[in-house]
Short mmCIF file of C-alpha atoms in Angstrom, two decimals:
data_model
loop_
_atom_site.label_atom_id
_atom_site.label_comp_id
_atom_site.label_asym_id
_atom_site.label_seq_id
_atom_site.Cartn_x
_atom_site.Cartn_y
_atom_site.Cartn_z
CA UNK D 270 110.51 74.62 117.94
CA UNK D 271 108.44 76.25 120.65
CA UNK D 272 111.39 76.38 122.93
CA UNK D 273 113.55 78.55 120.13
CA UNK D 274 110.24 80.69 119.21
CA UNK D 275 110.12 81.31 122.97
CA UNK D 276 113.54 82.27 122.80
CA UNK D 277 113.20 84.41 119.89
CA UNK D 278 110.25 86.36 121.31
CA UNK D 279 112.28 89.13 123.52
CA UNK D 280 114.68 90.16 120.91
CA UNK D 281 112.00 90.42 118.17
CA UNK D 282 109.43 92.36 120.56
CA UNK D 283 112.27 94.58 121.62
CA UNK D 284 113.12 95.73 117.56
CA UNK D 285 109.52 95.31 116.59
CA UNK D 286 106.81 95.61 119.27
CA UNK D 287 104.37 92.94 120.61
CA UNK D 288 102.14 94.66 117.82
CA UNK D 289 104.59 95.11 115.22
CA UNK D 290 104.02 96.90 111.94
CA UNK D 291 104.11 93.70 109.68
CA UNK D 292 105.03 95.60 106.39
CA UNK D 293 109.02 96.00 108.10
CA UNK D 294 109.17 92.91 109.49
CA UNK D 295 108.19 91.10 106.32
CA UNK D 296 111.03 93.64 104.48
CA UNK D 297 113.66 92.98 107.45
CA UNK D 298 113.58 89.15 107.24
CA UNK D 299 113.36 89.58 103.30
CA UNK D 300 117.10 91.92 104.05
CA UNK D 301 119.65 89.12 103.00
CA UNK D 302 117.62 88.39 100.04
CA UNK D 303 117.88 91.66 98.59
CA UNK D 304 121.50 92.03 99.47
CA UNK D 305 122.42 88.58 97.93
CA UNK D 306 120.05 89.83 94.94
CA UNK D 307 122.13 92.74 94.60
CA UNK D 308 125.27 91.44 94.59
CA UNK D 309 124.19 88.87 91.43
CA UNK D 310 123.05 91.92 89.91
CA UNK D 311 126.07 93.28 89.99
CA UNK D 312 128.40 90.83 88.96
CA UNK D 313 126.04 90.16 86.09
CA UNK D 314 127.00 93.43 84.97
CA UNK D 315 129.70 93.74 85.40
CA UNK D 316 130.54 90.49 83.53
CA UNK D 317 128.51 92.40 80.72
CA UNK D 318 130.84 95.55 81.11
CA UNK D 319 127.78 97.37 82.61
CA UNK D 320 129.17 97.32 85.87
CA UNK D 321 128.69 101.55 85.88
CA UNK D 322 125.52 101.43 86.53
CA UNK D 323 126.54 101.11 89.99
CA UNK D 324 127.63 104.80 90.89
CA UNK D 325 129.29 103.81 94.27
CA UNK D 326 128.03 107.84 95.86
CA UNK D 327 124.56 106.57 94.95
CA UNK D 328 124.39 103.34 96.08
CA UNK D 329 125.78 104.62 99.29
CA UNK D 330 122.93 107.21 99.21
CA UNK D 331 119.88 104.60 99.06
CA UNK D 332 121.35 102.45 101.28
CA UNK D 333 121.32 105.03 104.22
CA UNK D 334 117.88 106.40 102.65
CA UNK D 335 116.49 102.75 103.14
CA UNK D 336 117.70 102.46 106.23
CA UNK D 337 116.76 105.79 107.62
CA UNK D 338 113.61 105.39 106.28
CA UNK D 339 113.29 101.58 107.60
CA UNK D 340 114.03 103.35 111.36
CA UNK D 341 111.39 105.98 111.05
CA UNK D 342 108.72 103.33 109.99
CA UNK D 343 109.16 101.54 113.32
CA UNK D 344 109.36 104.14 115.17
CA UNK D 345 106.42 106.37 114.02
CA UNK D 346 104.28 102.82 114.04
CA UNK D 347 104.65 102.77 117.19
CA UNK D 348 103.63 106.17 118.30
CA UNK D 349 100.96 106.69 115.82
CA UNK D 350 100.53 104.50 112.81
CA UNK D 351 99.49 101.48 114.63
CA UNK D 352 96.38 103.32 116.50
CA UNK D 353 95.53 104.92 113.35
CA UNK D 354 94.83 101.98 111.09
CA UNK D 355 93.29 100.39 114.03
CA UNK D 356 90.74 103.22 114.40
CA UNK D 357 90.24 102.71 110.72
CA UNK D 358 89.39 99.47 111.08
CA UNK D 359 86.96 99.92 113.96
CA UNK D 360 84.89 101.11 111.50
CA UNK D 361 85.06 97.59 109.67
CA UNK D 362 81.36 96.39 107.79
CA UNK D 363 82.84 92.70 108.09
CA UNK D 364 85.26 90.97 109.99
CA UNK D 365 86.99 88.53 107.15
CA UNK D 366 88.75 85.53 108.93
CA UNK D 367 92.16 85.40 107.37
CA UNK D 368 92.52 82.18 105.39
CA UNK D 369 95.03 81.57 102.42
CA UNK D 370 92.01 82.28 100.28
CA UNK D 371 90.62 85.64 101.84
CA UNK D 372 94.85 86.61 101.86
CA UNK D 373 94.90 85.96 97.99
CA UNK D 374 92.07 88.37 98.11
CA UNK D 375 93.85 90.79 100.09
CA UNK D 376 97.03 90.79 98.13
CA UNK D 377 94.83 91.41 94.94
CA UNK D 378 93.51 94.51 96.70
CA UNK D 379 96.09 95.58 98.16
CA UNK D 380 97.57 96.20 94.76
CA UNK D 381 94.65 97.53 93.43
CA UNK D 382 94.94 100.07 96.28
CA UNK D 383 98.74 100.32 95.31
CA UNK D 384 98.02 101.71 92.15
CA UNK D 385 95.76 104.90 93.48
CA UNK D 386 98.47 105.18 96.30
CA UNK D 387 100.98 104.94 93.63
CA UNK D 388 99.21 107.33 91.44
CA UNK D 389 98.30 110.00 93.59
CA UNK D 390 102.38 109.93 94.78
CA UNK D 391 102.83 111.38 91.43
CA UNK D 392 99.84 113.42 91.07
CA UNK D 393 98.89 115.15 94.48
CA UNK D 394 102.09 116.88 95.80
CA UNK D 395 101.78 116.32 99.18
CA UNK D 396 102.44 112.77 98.63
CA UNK D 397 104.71 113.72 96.35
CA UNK D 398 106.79 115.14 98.65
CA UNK D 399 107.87 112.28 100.42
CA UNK D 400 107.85 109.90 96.89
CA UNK D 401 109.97 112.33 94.84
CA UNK D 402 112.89 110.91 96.97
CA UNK D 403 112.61 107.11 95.15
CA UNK D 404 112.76 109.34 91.61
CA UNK D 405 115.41 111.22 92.63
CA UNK D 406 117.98 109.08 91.96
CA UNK D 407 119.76 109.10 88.34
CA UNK D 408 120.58 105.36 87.59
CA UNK D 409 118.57 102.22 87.95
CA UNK D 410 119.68 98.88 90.12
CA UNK D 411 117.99 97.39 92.82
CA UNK D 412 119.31 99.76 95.10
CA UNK D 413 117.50 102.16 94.07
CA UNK D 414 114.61 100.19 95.54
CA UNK D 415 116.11 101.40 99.24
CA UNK D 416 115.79 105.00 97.97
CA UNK D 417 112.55 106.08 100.17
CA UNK D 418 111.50 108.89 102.24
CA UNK D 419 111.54 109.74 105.92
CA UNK D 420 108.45 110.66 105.73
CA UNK D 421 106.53 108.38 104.32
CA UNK D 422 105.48 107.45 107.70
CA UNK D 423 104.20 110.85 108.35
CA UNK D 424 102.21 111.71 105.39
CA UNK D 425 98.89 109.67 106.43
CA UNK D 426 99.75 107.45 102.49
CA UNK D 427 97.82 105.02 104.99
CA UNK D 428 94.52 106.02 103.84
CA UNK D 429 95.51 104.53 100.92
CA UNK D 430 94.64 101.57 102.70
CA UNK D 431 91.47 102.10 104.21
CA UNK D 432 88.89 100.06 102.01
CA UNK D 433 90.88 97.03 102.55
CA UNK D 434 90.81 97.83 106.21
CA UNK D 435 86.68 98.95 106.52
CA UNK D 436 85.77 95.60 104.41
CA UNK D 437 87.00 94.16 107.14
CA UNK D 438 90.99 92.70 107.09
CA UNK D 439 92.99 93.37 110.40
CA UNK D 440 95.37 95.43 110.58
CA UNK D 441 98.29 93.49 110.78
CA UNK D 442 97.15 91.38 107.49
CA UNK D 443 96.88 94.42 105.67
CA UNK D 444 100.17 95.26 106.65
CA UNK D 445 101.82 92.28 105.63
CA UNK D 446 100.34 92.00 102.50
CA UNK D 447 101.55 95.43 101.67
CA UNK D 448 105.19 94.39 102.58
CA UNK D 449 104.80 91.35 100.13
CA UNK D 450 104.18 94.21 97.56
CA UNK D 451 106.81 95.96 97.96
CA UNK D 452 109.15 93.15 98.91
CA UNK D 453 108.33 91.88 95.06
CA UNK D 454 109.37 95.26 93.80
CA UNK D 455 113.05 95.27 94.85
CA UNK D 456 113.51 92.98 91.87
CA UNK D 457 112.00 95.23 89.00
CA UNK D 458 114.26 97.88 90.04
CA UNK D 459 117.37 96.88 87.81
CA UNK D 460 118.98 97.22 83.71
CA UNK D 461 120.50 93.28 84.24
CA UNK D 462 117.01 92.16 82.82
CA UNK D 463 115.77 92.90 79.31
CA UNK D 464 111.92 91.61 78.86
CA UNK D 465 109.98 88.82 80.02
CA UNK D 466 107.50 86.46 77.81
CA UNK D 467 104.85 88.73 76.66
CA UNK D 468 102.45 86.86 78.27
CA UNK D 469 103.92 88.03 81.70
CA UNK D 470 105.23 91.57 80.69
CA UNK D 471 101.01 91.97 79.80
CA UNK D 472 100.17 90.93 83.64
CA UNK D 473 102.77 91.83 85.88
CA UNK D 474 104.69 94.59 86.39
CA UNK D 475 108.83 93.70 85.05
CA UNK D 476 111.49 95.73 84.56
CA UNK D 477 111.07 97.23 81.23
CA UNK D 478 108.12 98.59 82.88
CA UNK D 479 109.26 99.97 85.63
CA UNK D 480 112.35 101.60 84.07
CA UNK D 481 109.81 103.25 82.26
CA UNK D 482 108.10 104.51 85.42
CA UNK D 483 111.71 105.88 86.87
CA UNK D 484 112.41 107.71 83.28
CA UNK D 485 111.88 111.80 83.17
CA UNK D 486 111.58 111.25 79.18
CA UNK D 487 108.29 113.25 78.52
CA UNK D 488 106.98 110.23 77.20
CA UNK D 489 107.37 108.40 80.42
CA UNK D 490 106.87 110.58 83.04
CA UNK D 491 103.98 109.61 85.08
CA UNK D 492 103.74 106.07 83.61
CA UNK D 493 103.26 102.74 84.77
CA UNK D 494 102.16 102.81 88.31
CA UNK D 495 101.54 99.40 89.12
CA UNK D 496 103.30 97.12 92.06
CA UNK D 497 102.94 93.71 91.36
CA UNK D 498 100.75 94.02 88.46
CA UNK D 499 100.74 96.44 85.39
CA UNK D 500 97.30 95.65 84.27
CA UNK D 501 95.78 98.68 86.61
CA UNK D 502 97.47 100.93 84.17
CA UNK D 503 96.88 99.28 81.07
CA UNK D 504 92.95 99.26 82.40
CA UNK D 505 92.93 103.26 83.68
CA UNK D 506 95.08 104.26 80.57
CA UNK D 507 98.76 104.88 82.15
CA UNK D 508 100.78 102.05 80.76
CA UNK D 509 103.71 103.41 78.38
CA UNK D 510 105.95 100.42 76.72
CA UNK D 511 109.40 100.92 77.13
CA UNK D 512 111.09 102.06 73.16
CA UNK D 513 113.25 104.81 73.53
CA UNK D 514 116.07 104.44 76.19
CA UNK D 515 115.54 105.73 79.77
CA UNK D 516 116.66 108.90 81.33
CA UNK D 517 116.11 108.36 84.47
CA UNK D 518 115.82 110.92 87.58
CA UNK D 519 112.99 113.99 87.91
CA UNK D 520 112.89 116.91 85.81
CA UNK D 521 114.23 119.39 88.47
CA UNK D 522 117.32 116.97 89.57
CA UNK D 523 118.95 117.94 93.08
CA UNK D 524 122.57 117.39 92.53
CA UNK D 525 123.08 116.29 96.02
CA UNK D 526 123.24 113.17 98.37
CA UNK D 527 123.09 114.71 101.95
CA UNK D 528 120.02 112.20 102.22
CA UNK D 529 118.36 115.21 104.41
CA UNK D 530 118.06 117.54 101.45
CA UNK D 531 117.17 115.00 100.01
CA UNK D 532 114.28 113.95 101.92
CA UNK D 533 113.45 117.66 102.73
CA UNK D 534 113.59 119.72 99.21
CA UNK D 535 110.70 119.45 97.93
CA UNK D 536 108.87 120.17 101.62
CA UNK D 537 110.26 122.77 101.27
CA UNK D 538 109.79 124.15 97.87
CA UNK D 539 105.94 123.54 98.31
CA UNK D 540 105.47 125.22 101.93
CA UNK D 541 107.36 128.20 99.96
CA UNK D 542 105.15 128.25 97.39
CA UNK D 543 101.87 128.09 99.65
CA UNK D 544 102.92 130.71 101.64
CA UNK D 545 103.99 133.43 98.96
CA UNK D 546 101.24 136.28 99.17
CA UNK D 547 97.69 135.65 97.03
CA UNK D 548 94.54 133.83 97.55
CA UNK D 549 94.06 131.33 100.87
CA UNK D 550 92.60 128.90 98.25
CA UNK D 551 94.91 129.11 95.22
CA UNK D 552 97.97 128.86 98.05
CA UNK D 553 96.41 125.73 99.72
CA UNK D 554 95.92 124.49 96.05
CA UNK D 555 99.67 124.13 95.73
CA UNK D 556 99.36 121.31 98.73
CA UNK D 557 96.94 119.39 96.74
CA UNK D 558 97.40 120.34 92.89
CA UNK D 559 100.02 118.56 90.41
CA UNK D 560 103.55 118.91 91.31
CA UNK D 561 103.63 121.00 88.75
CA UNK D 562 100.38 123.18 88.66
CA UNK D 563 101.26 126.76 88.35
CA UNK D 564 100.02 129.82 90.62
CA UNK D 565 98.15 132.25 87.93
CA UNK D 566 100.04 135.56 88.56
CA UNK D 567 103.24 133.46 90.26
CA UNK D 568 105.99 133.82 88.46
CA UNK D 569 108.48 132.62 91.29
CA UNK D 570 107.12 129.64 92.46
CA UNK D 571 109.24 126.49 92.71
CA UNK D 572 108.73 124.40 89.78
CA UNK D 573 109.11 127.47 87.42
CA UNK D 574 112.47 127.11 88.37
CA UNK D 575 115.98 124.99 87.99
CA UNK D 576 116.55 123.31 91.40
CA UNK D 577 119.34 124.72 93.68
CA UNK D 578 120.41 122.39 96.71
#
């Protein structure tokens, strides 16, 4: 076994670093799980004569989004990430020996930290910016999971991060535990499952409530934030049941998949808006405000109007 780990080391250091950022490995090796997951999926359906769902121009889309935005992770880990959350966690009050206990610890944190990340992705638009990508996309299957940003790995979401980090888990711990999030997410991304037991649609976060999260239904936008868990929102008063069927996609759809419009749009829109003439601190305010706060005395800013790719 030591022999073939031996072996093993040179091809994974050259795709991943001798310090590698744990989050991508954890979702690499997880790759032909989610493929093989997909592909149930879609038989299912289309056994069920749902087999629509699957839009073959947007399943093409978040598959090169995903992987685009799996390359840029590695890469910008590398130059920058990595030394980031590691001067984060200089600043550690602890140093917590990672044991399966202290990891079931982290993992619980980790998604408590989701939620705020999760939360503010919707509700600061900087980090909207990069999220609006994964709600971009106008059906629901696991695919749409893949559907993430460029930029994510630019935006500094890692500070999202940081209490986990300055109580005193390393680094790469933190990392992984976040990939284990997101890894379990994949699977709530899909219409081939109705509801759970109630007993586990109350804890965890399922389908149902995660279609809920992707719908631009007025009753569901900004809904149901949680990763692994859905009892953040019920707690902080954002969880919305799923009743009336989803519409899913953002209010201001781009009609496009060029996956660089895609990723760039809404960059764009909000630099726009920031730089159109008025106050320095009302046109910073779009950088930090609601995606949709509105300039008093604006009239043209972004959001005011239907979205042109």
């Amino acid at each position: 076994m030591e022999q073939l780990i031996d072996q093993a080391m040179p091809t994974f250091n050259l795709l991943f670093g001798p310090n590698p950022d744990w989050k991508q490995v954890f979702l690499t090796l997880l790759t032909p799980i989610f493929l093989g997951a997909t592909l149930v999926e879609y038989l299912y359906l289309k056994k069920e004569g749902k087999s629509f769902f699957f839009k073959k121009n947007e399943v093409i889309t978040n598959m090169l989004l995903g992987g685009s935005y799996q390359a840029m992770e590695l890469v910008w880990f590398a130059l920058f990430v990595s030394a980031f959350m590691e001067w984060i966690y200089s600043f550690r009050i602890a140093t917590i020996e990672v044991t399966p206990l202290s990891f079931a610890g982290l993992l619980f944190g980790i998604e408590f930290c989701y939620y705020w990340f999760h939360r503010g992705s919707h509700r600061v638009r900087w980090f909207w910016c990069a999220h609006v990508v994964h709600h971009s996309g106008e059906n629901m299957t696991t695919t749409t999971a893949m559907r993430q940003s460029l930029f994510y790995a630019v935006n500094l979401h890692q500070i999202f991060w940081a209490p986990m980090l300055i109580i005193g888990f390393p680094v790469w711990a933190v990392l992984l535990a976040y990939g284990i999030n997101l890894g379990y997410q994949y699977f709530v991304h899909t219409q081939a499952v109705n509801k759970f037991p109630k007993w586990f649609e109350y804890i965890f976060n399922t389908p149902s409530h995660h279609r809920v999260h992707h719908g631009r239904n007025a009753e569901y936008i900004d809904k149901n934030y949680g990763g692994v868990l859905i009892i953040w929102d019920r707690i902080f008063g954002t969880f919305e049941p799923e009743v009336a069927p989803v519409d899913y996609g953002i209010v201001r759809q781009p009609r496009t998949n060029n996956i660089w419009t895609l990723n760039t749009h809404e960059w764009r829109d909000m630099f726009s808006d920031a730089l159109k003439p008025g106050p320095v601190w009302q046109r910073i305010k779009h950088i930090w405000a609601p995606p949709e706060w509105v300039r008093p005395g604006l009239s043209d800013q972004s959001n005011l109007r239907d979205k042109t790719i």
